[in-house]
């Protein structure tokens, strides 16, 4: 199994279908110079965690982050994310589900322990699949909260480059 296939396997097991693209759509992202996959492997060389990131001149966007279900709770995600954040002092953002369910509140607390800040500005992830629904989310930012101007600039770039929706 190649790197992309293993990452997609973990991704599809970790996220609801509304939160990731089809396999073809996800693989197409690898053609974009701003997009890259960062993986963590176990001692046997098996990929056990990944970050899927977009790196733009003004900020970095972590689109997906997951650890294989059988490996969760051992600090792998914390190490991978801490290492990535330590690579640069550049603004980094990610999307999280609304803090309405216990699991989403736990995720938010995990990111807050890493130094992320939950921004209260309204945000919607456009559909990632044909016929999909908009998904209300929140943006978290590292190492500081976003001003409204920064949030709007991030949202505009995400909609244009990541979601391919111009001029929003």
Coordinates of C-alpha atoms in Angstrom, one line a residue:
X1 CA 0.0 0.0 0.0
X2 CA 1.5 3.4 -1.0
X3 CA 1.6 6.5 1.3
X4 CA -1.5 8.1 -0.2
X5 CA -3.6 4.9 0.1
X6 CA -2.7 4.4 3.7
X7 CA -3.4 8.1 4.5
X8 CA -6.8 7.8 2.8
X9 CA -7.5 4.6 4.7
X10 CA -6.9 6.4 8.1
X11 CA -8.8 9.5 6.8
X12 CA -11.9 7.6 5.8
X13 CA -11.9 5.7 9.1
X14 CA -11.4 8.9 11.2
X15 CA -13.8 11.5 9.6
X16 CA -17.5 11.5 8.6
X17 CA -17.8 11.4 4.8
X18 CA -18.9 15.0 4.6
X19 CA -15.5 16.1 5.9
X20 CA -13.3 14.5 3.2
X21 CA -13.2 14.2 -0.5
X22 CA -13.6 11.1 -2.7
X23 CA -10.4 9.2 -3.1
X24 CA -10.0 10.7 -6.6
X25 CA -10.7 14.2 -5.3
X26 CA -8.3 13.8 -2.4
X27 CA -5.5 12.3 -4.7
X28 CA -5.9 15.3 -7.1
X29 CA -4.8 17.6 -4.2
X30 CA -1.3 16.1 -4.5
X31 CA -0.8 18.0 -7.7
X32 CA -1.0 21.4 -5.8
X33 CA 2.4 22.7 -4.7
X34 CA 0.9 24.1 -1.5
X35 CA -0.5 20.8 -0.4
X36 CA 1.5 18.1 1.3
X37 CA 1.1 15.0 3.5
X38 CA 3.2 14.6 6.6
X39 CA 3.2 11.1 8.1
X40 CA 4.3 9.3 11.2
X41 CA 5.2 5.6 11.0
X42 CA 5.7 2.9 13.6
X43 CA 8.8 0.8 14.0
X44 CA 7.7 -1.5 11.2
X45 CA 7.4 1.4 8.8
X46 CA 3.5 1.3 8.8
X47 CA 1.9 4.8 8.6
X48 CA 0.0 5.4 11.9
X49 CA -0.8 9.1 11.7
X50 CA -0.8 12.0 9.2
X51 CA -1.3 15.7 8.7
X52 CA -2.6 16.9 5.4
X53 CA -1.6 20.6 5.1
X54 CA -1.7 23.5 2.8
X55 CA 1.2 25.9 3.1
X56 CA 0.5 29.4 1.9
X57 CA 2.7 32.5 2.2
X58 CA 0.5 34.1 4.9
X59 CA -0.5 31.0 6.9
X60 CA -0.6 27.3 7.0
X61 CA -3.9 25.3 7.0
X62 CA -4.1 21.9 8.6
X63 CA -7.0 20.3 6.6
X64 CA -6.8 16.8 8.1
X65 CA -5.1 15.3 11.1
X66 CA -5.7 11.8 12.3
X67 CA -4.1 8.9 14.1
X68 CA -5.0 5.3 13.3
X69 CA -7.7 4.3 15.8
X70 CA -5.6 1.4 17.2
X71 CA -2.8 3.9 18.1
X72 CA -4.8 6.7 19.7
X73 CA -4.1 7.9 23.2
X74 CA -0.4 7.2 23.1
X75 CA 0.8 10.7 22.4
X76 CA 1.5 10.2 18.7
X77 CA -0.9 12.9 17.6
X78 CA 0.5 15.3 20.1
X79 CA 4.1 14.7 19.0
X80 CA 3.3 14.9 15.3
X81 CA 1.3 18.2 15.7
X82 CA 3.9 19.7 18.1
X83 CA 6.7 18.9 15.6
X84 CA 4.8 20.5 12.8
X85 CA 4.0 23.6 14.8
X86 CA 7.6 23.8 15.8
X87 CA 8.8 23.9 12.2
X88 CA 7.7 27.5 11.8
X89 CA 6.4 30.5 13.7
X90 CA 3.9 31.1 10.9
X91 CA 0.2 31.5 11.6
X92 CA -1.5 28.1 11.5
X93 CA -5.2 27.5 11.2
X94 CA -7.5 24.5 11.2
X95 CA -11.2 23.7 11.2
X96 CA -13.1 22.1 14.1
X97 CA -16.7 20.9 14.6
X98 CA -18.9 23.2 16.7
X99 CA -18.4 22.7 20.4
X100 CA -21.8 21.0 20.8
X101 CA -20.8 17.3 21.4
X102 CA -18.5 15.8 23.9
X103 CA -16.1 14.5 21.3
X104 CA -15.8 17.9 19.5
X105 CA -15.2 19.6 22.9
X106 CA -12.4 17.1 23.6
X107 CA -10.8 17.9 20.2
X108 CA -11.0 21.6 20.9
X109 CA -9.3 21.1 24.3
X110 CA -6.6 19.0 22.7
X111 CA -5.8 21.8 20.2
X112 CA -6.0 24.4 23.0
X113 CA -3.3 22.4 25.0
X114 CA -1.1 22.7 21.9
X115 CA -1.6 26.5 21.9
X116 CA -4.5 26.9 19.4
X117 CA -7.2 29.5 20.0
X118 CA -10.9 29.0 19.2
X119 CA -12.1 31.9 17.1
X120 CA -15.8 32.8 17.4
X121 CA -16.3 34.1 13.8
X122 CA -19.0 32.3 11.8
X123 CA -17.5 29.9 9.3
X124 CA -18.9 27.3 7.0
X125 CA -16.9 24.6 5.1
X126 CA -18.2 24.3 1.6
X127 CA -19.1 20.9 0.3
X128 CA -16.2 18.6 -0.4
X129 CA -18.2 16.2 -2.6
X130 CA -20.7 16.8 -5.5
X131 CA -24.2 17.2 -4.0
X132 CA -22.7 17.6 -0.5
X133 CA -23.9 20.0 2.2
X134 CA -22.3 23.0 3.8
X135 CA -20.8 22.2 7.2
X136 CA -20.8 24.8 10.0
X137 CA -17.4 24.8 11.7
X138 CA -15.1 27.0 13.7
X139 CA -11.6 28.1 12.9
X140 CA -8.8 27.6 15.5
X141 CA -5.5 29.5 15.1
X142 CA -2.0 29.1 16.4
X143 CA -0.2 30.8 18.1
X144 CA -2.8 33.6 18.7
X145 CA -6.4 34.4 18.2
X146 CA -7.3 35.9 14.8
X147 CA -8.5 39.5 14.4
X148 CA -11.6 39.8 12.2
X149 CA -9.4 41.1 9.3
X150 CA -7.0 38.0 9.7
X151 CA -10.0 35.7 9.9
X152 CA -11.6 37.2 6.7
X153 CA -8.2 36.9 4.9
X154 CA -7.8 33.3 5.9
X155 CA -11.4 32.4 5.0
X156 CA -11.0 34.1 1.6
X157 CA -7.8 32.2 0.8
X158 CA -9.3 28.9 2.0
X159 CA -12.4 29.3 -0.1
X160 CA -10.3 30.3 -3.2
X161 CA -7.4 27.8 -3.0
X162 CA -8.7 24.9 -1.0
X163 CA -12.4 24.8 -1.8
X164 CA -12.1 26.5 -5.3
X165 CA -14.9 29.0 -4.6
X166 CA -13.7 32.4 -5.8
X167 CA -14.6 35.8 -4.4
X168 CA -16.3 34.8 -1.1

